[in-house]
Amino acid sequence: MKIGVLGTGAAGQTVAAKFVALGHDVMMGARAADNDKVLGFASRTGGKAGTFADAAAHGDMVFNCTRGDTSLAALSGLSQQLEGKILVDVANPLDFSSGFPPHLTVSNTDSLAEQIQRALPKTFVVKSLNTVNAAVMIEPARVPGRHTVFVSGNDQHSKGKVQDFLRSLGWQSIIDLGDITSARAAEQLLPLWVRLYGVLGTADFNIAVMKP
Ligand SMILES: NC(=O)c1ccc[n+]([C@@H]2O[C@H](COP(=O)([O-])OP(=O)(O)OC[C@H]3O[C@@H](n4cnc5c(N)ncnc54)[C@H](OP(=O)(O)O)[C@@H]3O)[C@@H](O)[C@H]2O)c1
């Protein structure tokens, strides 16, 4: 599959390298095409490098791995490239400007995923993977047991395709939380995630939803 990865940080690098290893045709995008991190990705993995617009145009499925408090800026202007496509929104709207712990820039009655969906009405936004560390996203077996990843989005077909893709990464417990407004819940897990990270001293953990 052709995949676009918007973002050159730990999340973008980790998922993009894994997607190349799985045989996908991957382009990573940055603000500038000559960004060192995007060029480094291409030379290390054999994947492709470009701008956010190039990567958005390239992918049949596109991953938003941009800094959450800048995602709207990064995605603005990409409505044409992303029209009719699935945008998997991995980003968290965290603001670290006041130190640790970060606070959410949007919550409770709205979410980053909803803001993105409103900005890109012809794109199928699916919130997922934001509740785990990048290494766990692509290798859930780093954490033993059947632990859970969530999907939120308005389009059932798109959520089905994302769930199939998640299974290809090894995810077994996937919960569809509902329409895009349910991304509020997934994003609001982040204050818990950062506290757990502080207490546990590792990012190799996840939440398991258990029922009889
Ligand atoms: N790291 C993880 O394990 C993890 C886990 C779950 C969710 N996430 C989420 O994934 C996203 C990426 O996280 P990260 O740790 O990989 O890296 P990050 O440092 O949060 O984001 C890096 C990306 O954001 C872009 N960016 C920064 N400032 C920008 C601006 N003013 N305008 C437009 N784009 C801007 C950068 O563009 P350039 O490439 O042009 O510099 C870069 O591609 C975040 O939303 C984070 O919450 C991360």
PDB file of C-alpha atoms and ligand atoms in Angstrom:
ATOM      1  CA  MET A   1       0.000   0.000   0.000  1.00  0.00           C
ATOM      2  CA  LYS A   2       1.115   3.579  -0.561  1.00  0.00           C
ATOM      3  CA  ILE A   3       1.465   5.273   2.820  1.00  0.00           C
ATOM      4  CA  GLY A   4       2.222   8.881   3.667  1.00  0.00           C
ATOM      5  CA  VAL A   5       3.699   9.695   7.060  1.00  0.00           C
ATOM      6  CA  LEU A   6       3.486  13.359   8.047  1.00  0.00           C
ATOM      7  CA  GLY A   7       6.085  13.926  10.731  1.00  0.00           C
ATOM      8  CA  THR A   8       9.776  13.311  11.314  1.00  0.00           C
ATOM      9  CA  GLY A   9       9.882  12.841  15.102  1.00  0.00           C
ATOM     10  CA  ALA A  10      10.083   9.567  17.023  1.00  0.00           C
ATOM     11  CA  ALA A  11       6.545   8.554  16.080  1.00  0.00           C
ATOM     12  CA  GLY A  12       6.921   9.304  12.376  1.00  0.00           C
ATOM     13  CA  GLN A  13      10.352   7.669  12.139  1.00  0.00           C
ATOM     14  CA  THR A  14       9.262   4.557  14.010  1.00  0.00           C
ATOM     15  CA  VAL A  15       6.035   3.881  12.143  1.00  0.00           C
ATOM     16  CA  ALA A  16       7.451   4.806   8.726  1.00  0.00           C
ATOM     17  CA  ALA A  17      10.452   2.471   9.116  1.00  0.00           C
ATOM     18  CA  LYS A  18       8.139  -0.360  10.161  1.00  0.00           C
ATOM     19  CA  PHE A  19       5.816   0.238   7.213  1.00  0.00           C
ATOM     20  CA  VAL A  20       8.802   0.090   4.819  1.00  0.00           C
ATOM     21  CA  ALA A  21       9.932  -3.152   6.490  1.00  0.00           C
ATOM     22  CA  LEU A  22       6.441  -4.580   5.945  1.00  0.00           C
ATOM     23  CA  GLY A  23       6.801  -3.890   2.212  1.00  0.00           C
ATOM     24  CA  HIS A  24       4.695  -0.738   1.907  1.00  0.00           C
ATOM     25  CA  ASP A  25       5.580   2.155  -0.401  1.00  0.00           C
ATOM     26  CA  VAL A  26       6.184   4.884   2.177  1.00  0.00           C
ATOM     27  CA  MET A  27       6.876   8.594   1.864  1.00  0.00           C
ATOM     28  CA  MET A  28       7.713  10.667   4.928  1.00  0.00           C
ATOM     29  CA  GLY A  29       6.948  14.369   4.866  1.00  0.00           C
ATOM     30  CA  ALA A  30       8.371  17.367   6.700  1.00  0.00           C
ATOM     31  CA  ARG A  31       7.769  21.091   6.446  1.00  0.00           C
ATOM     32  CA  ALA A  32      10.810  21.373   4.154  1.00  0.00           C
ATOM     33  CA  ALA A  33      11.874  18.762   1.597  1.00  0.00           C
ATOM     34  CA  ASP A  34      15.548  19.172   2.602  1.00  0.00           C
ATOM     35  CA  ASN A  35      14.814  18.442   6.288  1.00  0.00           C
ATOM     36  CA  ASP A  36      17.710  16.320   7.655  1.00  0.00           C
ATOM     37  CA  LYS A  37      15.418  13.877   9.427  1.00  0.00           C
ATOM     38  CA  VAL A  38      13.307  13.154   6.369  1.00  0.00           C
ATOM     39  CA  LEU A  39      16.418  12.720   4.207  1.00  0.00           C
ATOM     40  CA  GLY A  40      17.941  10.474   6.885  1.00  0.00           C
ATOM     41  CA  PHE A  41      14.803   8.321   6.875  1.00  0.00           C
ATOM     42  CA  ALA A  42      15.036   7.873   3.106  1.00  0.00           C
ATOM     43  CA  SER A  43      18.715   6.954   3.110  1.00  0.00           C
ATOM     44  CA  ARG A  44      18.354   4.556   6.063  1.00  0.00           C
ATOM     45  CA  THR A  45      15.241   2.714   4.951  1.00  0.00           C
ATOM     46  CA  GLY A  46      14.848   3.139   1.199  1.00  0.00           C
ATOM     47  CA  GLY A  47      11.587   4.985   1.799  1.00  0.00           C
ATOM     48  CA  LYS A  48      10.793   8.258   0.071  1.00  0.00           C
ATOM     49  CA  ALA A  49      11.225  11.820   1.323  1.00  0.00           C
ATOM     50  CA  GLY A  50       9.219  14.953   0.647  1.00  0.00           C
ATOM     51  CA  THR A  51       7.172  17.727   2.123  1.00  0.00           C
ATOM     52  CA  PHE A  52       3.947  17.259   4.073  1.00  0.00           C
ATOM     53  CA  ALA A  53       2.098  17.967   0.799  1.00  0.00           C
ATOM     54  CA  ASP A  54       4.171  15.396  -1.125  1.00  0.00           C
ATOM     55  CA  ALA A  55       3.604  12.693   1.490  1.00  0.00           C
ATOM     56  CA  ALA A  56      -0.111  13.485   1.729  1.00  0.00           C
ATOM     57  CA  ALA A  57      -0.425  13.206  -2.046  1.00  0.00           C
ATOM     58  CA  HIS A  58       1.593   9.956  -2.083  1.00  0.00           C
ATOM     59  CA  GLY A  59      -0.352   7.967   0.485  1.00  0.00           C
ATOM     60  CA  ASP A  60      -3.571   6.036   0.014  1.00  0.00           C
ATOM     61  CA  MET A  61      -3.516   5.975   3.809  1.00  0.00           C
ATOM     62  CA  VAL A  62      -1.799   8.876   5.586  1.00  0.00           C
ATOM     63  CA  PHE A  63      -0.567   9.082   9.182  1.00  0.00           C
ATOM     64  CA  ASN A  64      -0.578  12.382  11.072  1.00  0.00           C
ATOM     65  CA  CYS A  65       2.527  12.203  13.266  1.00  0.00           C
ATOM     66  CA  THR A  66       3.017  15.942  13.674  1.00  0.00           C
ATOM     67  CA  ARG A  67       3.369  17.763  17.006  1.00  0.00           C
ATOM     68  CA  GLY A  68      -0.191  17.921  18.217  1.00  0.00           C
ATOM     69  CA  ASP A  69      -0.304  21.611  19.044  1.00  0.00           C
ATOM     70  CA  THR A  70       0.852  22.327  15.473  1.00  0.00           C
ATOM     71  CA  SER A  71      -1.081  19.615  13.602  1.00  0.00           C
ATOM     72  CA  LEU A  72      -3.770  21.971  12.346  1.00  0.00           C
ATOM     73  CA  ALA A  73      -1.106  24.284  10.930  1.00  0.00           C
ATOM     74  CA  ALA A  74       0.718  21.341   9.361  1.00  0.00           C
ATOM     75  CA  LEU A  75      -2.447  19.934   7.777  1.00  0.00           C
ATOM     76  CA  SER A  76      -3.962  23.195   6.652  1.00  0.00           C
ATOM     77  CA  GLY A  77      -3.701  23.506   2.902  1.00  0.00           C
ATOM     78  CA  LEU A  78      -3.629  19.722   2.391  1.00  0.00           C
ATOM     79  CA  SER A  79      -7.368  19.273   1.808  1.00  0.00           C
ATOM     80  CA  GLN A  80      -6.843  18.531  -1.882  1.00  0.00           C
ATOM     81  CA  GLN A  81      -4.060  15.975  -1.299  1.00  0.00           C
ATOM     82  CA  LEU A  82      -6.065  14.277   1.458  1.00  0.00           C
ATOM     83  CA  GLU A  83      -9.490  14.324  -0.200  1.00  0.00           C
ATOM     84  CA  GLY A  84     -11.173  10.910  -0.041  1.00  0.00           C
ATOM     85  CA  LYS A  85      -8.287   9.382   1.943  1.00  0.00           C
ATOM     86  CA  ILE A  86      -7.975   7.899   5.391  1.00  0.00           C
ATOM     87  CA  LEU A  87      -5.956  10.070   7.776  1.00  0.00           C
ATOM     88  CA  VAL A  88      -4.870   8.104  10.833  1.00  0.00           C
ATOM     89  CA  ASP A  89      -4.434  10.724  13.530  1.00  0.00           C
ATOM     90  CA  VAL A  90      -1.753   9.618  15.960  1.00  0.00           C
ATOM     91  CA  ALA A  91      -1.124  13.107  17.357  1.00  0.00           C
ATOM     92  CA  ASN A  92      -1.830  14.302  20.864  1.00  0.00           C
ATOM     93  CA  PRO A  93      -2.630  17.964  21.555  1.00  0.00           C
ATOM     94  CA  LEU A  94      -0.038  18.326  24.313  1.00  0.00           C
ATOM     95  CA  ASP A  95       1.414  21.650  25.405  1.00  0.00           C
ATOM     96  CA  PHE A  96       4.748  21.333  27.232  1.00  0.00           C
ATOM     97  CA  SER A  97       5.285  25.099  27.524  1.00  0.00           C
ATOM     98  CA  SER A  98       4.551  25.057  31.271  1.00  0.00           C
ATOM     99  CA  GLY A  99       6.783  22.045  31.914  1.00  0.00           C
ATOM    100  CA  PHE A 100       5.787  18.595  33.127  1.00  0.00           C
ATOM    101  CA  PRO A 101       3.123  17.336  33.085  1.00  0.00           C
ATOM    102  CA  PRO A 102       1.944  18.817  29.798  1.00  0.00           C
ATOM    103  CA  HIS A 103      -1.646  19.941  29.441  1.00  0.00           C
ATOM    104  CA  LEU A 104      -4.100  19.262  26.636  1.00  0.00           C
ATOM    105  CA  THR A 105      -4.703  22.247  24.361  1.00  0.00           C
ATOM    106  CA  VAL A 106      -8.206  20.961  23.609  1.00  0.00           C
ATOM    107  CA  SER A 107     -10.353  18.580  25.668  1.00  0.00           C
ATOM    108  CA  ASN A 108     -13.701  17.698  27.153  1.00  0.00           C
ATOM    109  CA  THR A 109     -16.067  19.236  24.588  1.00  0.00           C
ATOM    110  CA  ASP A 110     -13.741  18.948  21.578  1.00  0.00           C
ATOM    111  CA  SER A 111     -10.597  17.151  20.447  1.00  0.00           C
ATOM    112  CA  LEU A 112      -7.732  17.548  18.017  1.00  0.00           C
ATOM    113  CA  ALA A 113      -9.183  14.785  15.842  1.00  0.00           C
ATOM    114  CA  GLU A 114     -12.497  16.653  15.585  1.00  0.00           C
ATOM    115  CA  GLN A 115     -10.683  19.886  14.742  1.00  0.00           C
ATOM    116  CA  ILE A 116      -8.814  18.062  11.979  1.00  0.00           C
ATOM    117  CA  GLN A 117     -12.025  16.435  10.715  1.00  0.00           C
ATOM    118  CA  ARG A 118     -13.710  19.857  10.588  1.00  0.00           C
ATOM    119  CA  ALA A 119     -10.711  21.317   8.722  1.00  0.00           C
ATOM    120  CA  LEU A 120     -10.691  18.373   6.278  1.00  0.00           C
ATOM    121  CA  PRO A 121     -14.368  17.499   5.740  1.00  0.00           C
ATOM    122  CA  LYS A 122     -13.637  15.311   2.694  1.00  0.00           C
ATOM    123  CA  THR A 123     -11.030  13.213   4.534  1.00  0.00           C
ATOM    124  CA  PHE A 124     -11.837  10.181   6.663  1.00  0.00           C
ATOM    125  CA  VAL A 125     -10.111  10.952   9.961  1.00  0.00           C
ATOM    126  CA  VAL A 126      -9.536   7.941  12.215  1.00  0.00           C
ATOM    127  CA  LYS A 127      -7.973   8.561  15.612  1.00  0.00           C
ATOM    128  CA  SER A 128      -5.798   5.674  16.708  1.00  0.00           C
ATOM    129  CA  LEU A 129      -2.468   4.632  18.254  1.00  0.00           C
ATOM    130  CA  ASN A 130      -2.130   7.934  20.148  1.00  0.00           C
ATOM    131  CA  THR A 131      -2.471   6.149  23.506  1.00  0.00           C
ATOM    132  CA  VAL A 132       0.746   4.134  23.207  1.00  0.00           C
ATOM    133  CA  ASN A 133       4.427   4.880  22.713  1.00  0.00           C
ATOM    134  CA  ALA A 134       5.742   4.680  19.137  1.00  0.00           C
ATOM    135  CA  ALA A 135       7.679   1.460  19.777  1.00  0.00           C
ATOM    136  CA  VAL A 136       4.518  -0.183  21.086  1.00  0.00           C
ATOM    137  CA  MET A 137       2.453   1.111  18.140  1.00  0.00           C
ATOM    138  CA  ILE A 138       4.424  -1.017  15.716  1.00  0.00           C
ATOM    139  CA  GLU A 139       5.261  -3.910  18.055  1.00  0.00           C
ATOM    140  CA  PRO A 140       2.467  -4.409  20.563  1.00  0.00           C
ATOM    141  CA  ALA A 141       4.120  -7.640  21.762  1.00  0.00           C
ATOM    142  CA  ARG A 142       6.691  -5.461  23.591  1.00  0.00           C
ATOM    143  CA  VAL A 143       3.965  -5.370  26.239  1.00  0.00           C
ATOM    144  CA  PRO A 144       2.812  -8.863  27.204  1.00  0.00           C
ATOM    145  CA  GLY A 145      -0.836  -9.874  27.141  1.00  0.00           C
ATOM    146  CA  ARG A 146      -3.891  -8.649  25.233  1.00  0.00           C
ATOM    147  CA  HIS A 147      -3.763  -4.921  25.727  1.00  0.00           C
ATOM    148  CA  THR A 148      -5.922  -2.457  23.879  1.00  0.00           C
ATOM    149  CA  VAL A 149      -5.753   0.088  21.100  1.00  0.00           C
ATOM    150  CA  PHE A 150      -8.706   2.307  20.172  1.00  0.00           C
ATOM    151  CA  VAL A 151     -10.186   3.656  16.941  1.00  0.00           C
ATOM    152  CA  SER A 152     -12.536   6.629  16.605  1.00  0.00           C
ATOM    153  CA  GLY A 153     -14.042   8.005  13.413  1.00  0.00           C
ATOM    154  CA  ASN A 154     -17.192   8.817  11.519  1.00  0.00           C
ATOM    155  CA  ASP A 155     -16.758   6.366   8.643  1.00  0.00           C
ATOM    156  CA  GLN A 156     -17.212   2.671   9.445  1.00  0.00           C
ATOM    157  CA  HIS A 157     -15.476   1.485   6.271  1.00  0.00           C
ATOM    158  CA  SER A 158     -12.386   3.585   7.020  1.00  0.00           C
ATOM    159  CA  LYS A 159     -12.280   2.351  10.605  1.00  0.00           C
ATOM    160  CA  GLY A 160     -12.477  -1.221   9.273  1.00  0.00           C
ATOM    161  CA  LYS A 161      -9.491  -0.604   7.002  1.00  0.00           C
ATOM    162  CA  VAL A 162      -7.515   0.913   9.868  1.00  0.00           C
ATOM    163  CA  GLN A 163      -8.390  -2.059  12.083  1.00  0.00           C
ATOM    164  CA  ASP A 164      -7.134  -4.442   9.368  1.00  0.00           C
ATOM    165  CA  PHE A 165      -3.937  -2.419   9.205  1.00  0.00           C
ATOM    166  CA  LEU A 166      -3.544  -2.498  12.992  1.00  0.00           C
ATOM    167  CA  ARG A 167      -3.919  -6.294  12.912  1.00  0.00           C
ATOM    168  CA  SER A 168      -1.078  -6.410  10.378  1.00  0.00           C
ATOM    169  CA  LEU A 169       1.076  -4.697  13.044  1.00  0.00           C
ATOM    170  CA  GLY A 170       0.136  -7.371  15.589  1.00  0.00           C
ATOM    171  CA  TRP A 171      -2.738  -5.685  17.426  1.00  0.00           C
ATOM    172  CA  GLN A 172      -5.321  -8.160  18.720  1.00  0.00           C
ATOM    173  CA  SER A 173      -7.496  -6.104  21.044  1.00  0.00           C
ATOM    174  CA  ILE A 174      -8.968  -3.186  19.107  1.00  0.00           C
ATOM    175  CA  ILE A 175     -11.955  -1.266  20.442  1.00  0.00           C
ATOM    176  CA  ASP A 176     -14.039   0.954  18.185  1.00  0.00           C
ATOM    177  CA  LEU A 177     -15.006   3.787  20.544  1.00  0.00           C
ATOM    178  CA  GLY A 178     -17.491   5.330  18.117  1.00  0.00           C
ATOM    179  CA  ASP A 179     -17.634   8.444  15.983  1.00  0.00           C
ATOM    180  CA  ILE A 180     -14.937  11.113  15.876  1.00  0.00           C
ATOM    181  CA  THR A 181     -16.231  12.742  19.064  1.00  0.00           C
ATOM    182  CA  SER A 182     -15.016   9.635  20.910  1.00  0.00           C
ATOM    183  CA  ALA A 183     -11.465  10.778  20.142  1.00  0.00           C
ATOM    184  CA  ARG A 184     -11.947  13.118  23.114  1.00  0.00           C
ATOM    185  CA  ALA A 185     -11.754  10.053  25.348  1.00  0.00           C
ATOM    186  CA  ALA A 186      -8.663   8.655  23.615  1.00  0.00           C
ATOM    187  CA  GLU A 187      -6.867  12.011  23.804  1.00  0.00           C
ATOM    188  CA  GLN A 188      -7.884  12.514  27.423  1.00  0.00           C
ATOM    189  CA  LEU A 189      -6.055   9.294  28.317  1.00  0.00           C
ATOM    190  CA  LEU A 190      -2.818  11.195  27.790  1.00  0.00           C
ATOM    191  CA  PRO A 191      -2.715  12.860  31.223  1.00  0.00           C
ATOM    192  CA  LEU A 192      -2.916   9.328  32.655  1.00  0.00           C
ATOM    193  CA  TRP A 193      -0.308   8.048  30.172  1.00  0.00           C
ATOM    194  CA  VAL A 194       2.260  10.710  31.094  1.00  0.00           C
ATOM    195  CA  ARG A 195       1.739  10.096  34.824  1.00  0.00           C
ATOM    196  CA  LEU A 196       2.147   6.338  34.335  1.00  0.00           C
ATOM    197  CA  TYR A 197       5.314   6.983  32.343  1.00  0.00           C
ATOM    198  CA  GLY A 198       6.673   9.057  35.199  1.00  0.00           C
ATOM    199  CA  VAL A 199       5.864   6.397  37.776  1.00  0.00           C
ATOM    200  CA  LEU A 200       6.816   3.281  35.778  1.00  0.00           C
ATOM    201  CA  GLY A 201      10.003   4.705  34.256  1.00  0.00           C
ATOM    202  CA  THR A 202       9.351   2.984  30.920  1.00  0.00           C
ATOM    203  CA  ALA A 203       7.166   3.638  27.888  1.00  0.00           C
ATOM    204  CA  ASP A 204       6.636  -0.098  27.346  1.00  0.00           C
ATOM    205  CA  PHE A 205       3.198  -0.290  28.933  1.00  0.00           C
ATOM    206  CA  ASN A 206      -0.408  -0.071  27.859  1.00  0.00           C
ATOM    207  CA  ILE A 207      -3.968  -0.225  29.086  1.00  0.00           C
ATOM    208  CA  ALA A 208      -5.864  -3.516  28.787  1.00  0.00           C
ATOM    209  CA  VAL A 209      -9.658  -3.318  28.743  1.00  0.00           C
ATOM    210  CA  MET A 210     -11.005  -6.513  30.301  1.00  0.00           C
ATOM    211  CA  LYS A 211     -14.542  -7.822  30.367  1.00  0.00           C
ATOM    212  CA  PRO A 212     -16.137 -11.176  31.219  1.00  0.00           C
TER     213      PRO A 212
HETATM  214  N1  LIG B   1       6.667   9.812  20.212  1.00  0.00           N
HETATM  215  C1  LIG B   1       5.766   8.920  20.573  1.00  0.00           C
HETATM  216  O1  LIG B   1       6.096   7.813  21.039  1.00  0.00           O
HETATM  217  C2  LIG B   1       4.298   9.225  20.406  1.00  0.00           C
HETATM  218  C3  LIG B   1       3.346   8.321  20.888  1.00  0.00           C
HETATM  219  C4  LIG B   1       1.984   8.604  20.709  1.00  0.00           C
HETATM  220  C5  LIG B   1       1.612   9.767  20.064  1.00  0.00           C
HETATM  221  N2  LIG B   1       2.572  10.630  19.631  1.00  0.00           N
HETATM  222  C6  LIG B   1       2.165  11.864  18.975  1.00  0.00           C
HETATM  223  O2  LIG B   1       2.731  11.880  17.681  1.00  0.00           O
HETATM  224  C7  LIG B   1       3.043  13.221  17.312  1.00  0.00           C
HETATM  225  C8  LIG B   1       4.511  13.277  16.917  1.00  0.00           C
HETATM  226  O3  LIG B   1       5.289  13.078  18.070  1.00  0.00           O
HETATM  227  P1  LIG B   1       6.878  12.910  17.956  1.00  0.00           P
HETATM  228  O4  LIG B   1       7.363  12.615  19.306  1.00  0.00           O
HETATM  229  O5  LIG B   1       7.183  11.971  16.858  1.00  0.00           O
HETATM  230  O6  LIG B   1       7.434  14.305  17.422  1.00  0.00           O
HETATM  231  P2  LIG B   1       7.078  15.849  17.679  1.00  0.00           P
HETATM  232  O7  LIG B   1       8.343  16.514  18.009  1.00  0.00           O
HETATM  233  O8  LIG B   1       5.930  15.995  18.610  1.00  0.00           O
HETATM  234  O9  LIG B   1       6.596  16.323  16.205  1.00  0.00           O
HETATM  235  C9  LIG B   1       7.516  16.398  15.169  1.00  0.00           C
HETATM  236  C10 LIG B   1       6.826  16.839  13.902  1.00  0.00           C
HETATM  237  O10 LIG B   1       6.024  18.009  14.126  1.00  0.00           O
HETATM  238  C11 LIG B   1       6.325  18.954  13.098  1.00  0.00           C
HETATM  239  N3  LIG B   1       6.196  20.331  13.593  1.00  0.00           N
HETATM  240  C12 LIG B   1       6.800  20.880  14.685  1.00  0.00           C
HETATM  241  N4  LIG B   1       6.475  22.175  14.790  1.00  0.00           N
HETATM  242  C13 LIG B   1       5.676  22.474  13.732  1.00  0.00           C
HETATM  243  C14 LIG B   1       5.004  23.644  13.303  1.00  0.00           C
HETATM  244  N5  LIG B   1       5.117  24.801  13.965  1.00  0.00           N
HETATM  245  N6  LIG B   1       4.235  23.570  12.188  1.00  0.00           N
HETATM  246  C15 LIG B   1       4.106  22.420  11.512  1.00  0.00           C
HETATM  247  N7  LIG B   1       4.707  21.249  11.891  1.00  0.00           N
HETATM  248  C16 LIG B   1       5.476  21.283  12.983  1.00  0.00           C
HETATM  249  C17 LIG B   1       7.767  18.695  12.719  1.00  0.00           C
HETATM  250  O11 LIG B   1       7.958  19.170  11.403  1.00  0.00           O
HETATM  251  P3  LIG B   1       9.399  19.106  10.695  1.00  0.00           P
HETATM  252  O12 LIG B   1       9.564  17.674  10.313  1.00  0.00           O
HETATM  253  O13 LIG B   1       9.280  19.993   9.529  1.00  0.00           O
HETATM  254  O14 LIG B   1      10.406  19.554  11.715  1.00  0.00           O
HETATM  255  C18 LIG B   1       7.859  17.198  12.829  1.00  0.00           C
HETATM  256  O15 LIG B   1       7.531  16.579  11.615  1.00  0.00           O
HETATM  257  C19 LIG B   1       2.709  14.098  18.518  1.00  0.00           C
HETATM  258  O16 LIG B   1       1.457  14.670  18.324  1.00  0.00           O
HETATM  259  C20 LIG B   1       2.684  13.110  19.671  1.00  0.00           C
HETATM  260  O17 LIG B   1       1.823  13.502  20.711  1.00  0.00           O
HETATM  261  C21 LIG B   1       3.908  10.396  19.788  1.00  0.00           C
END
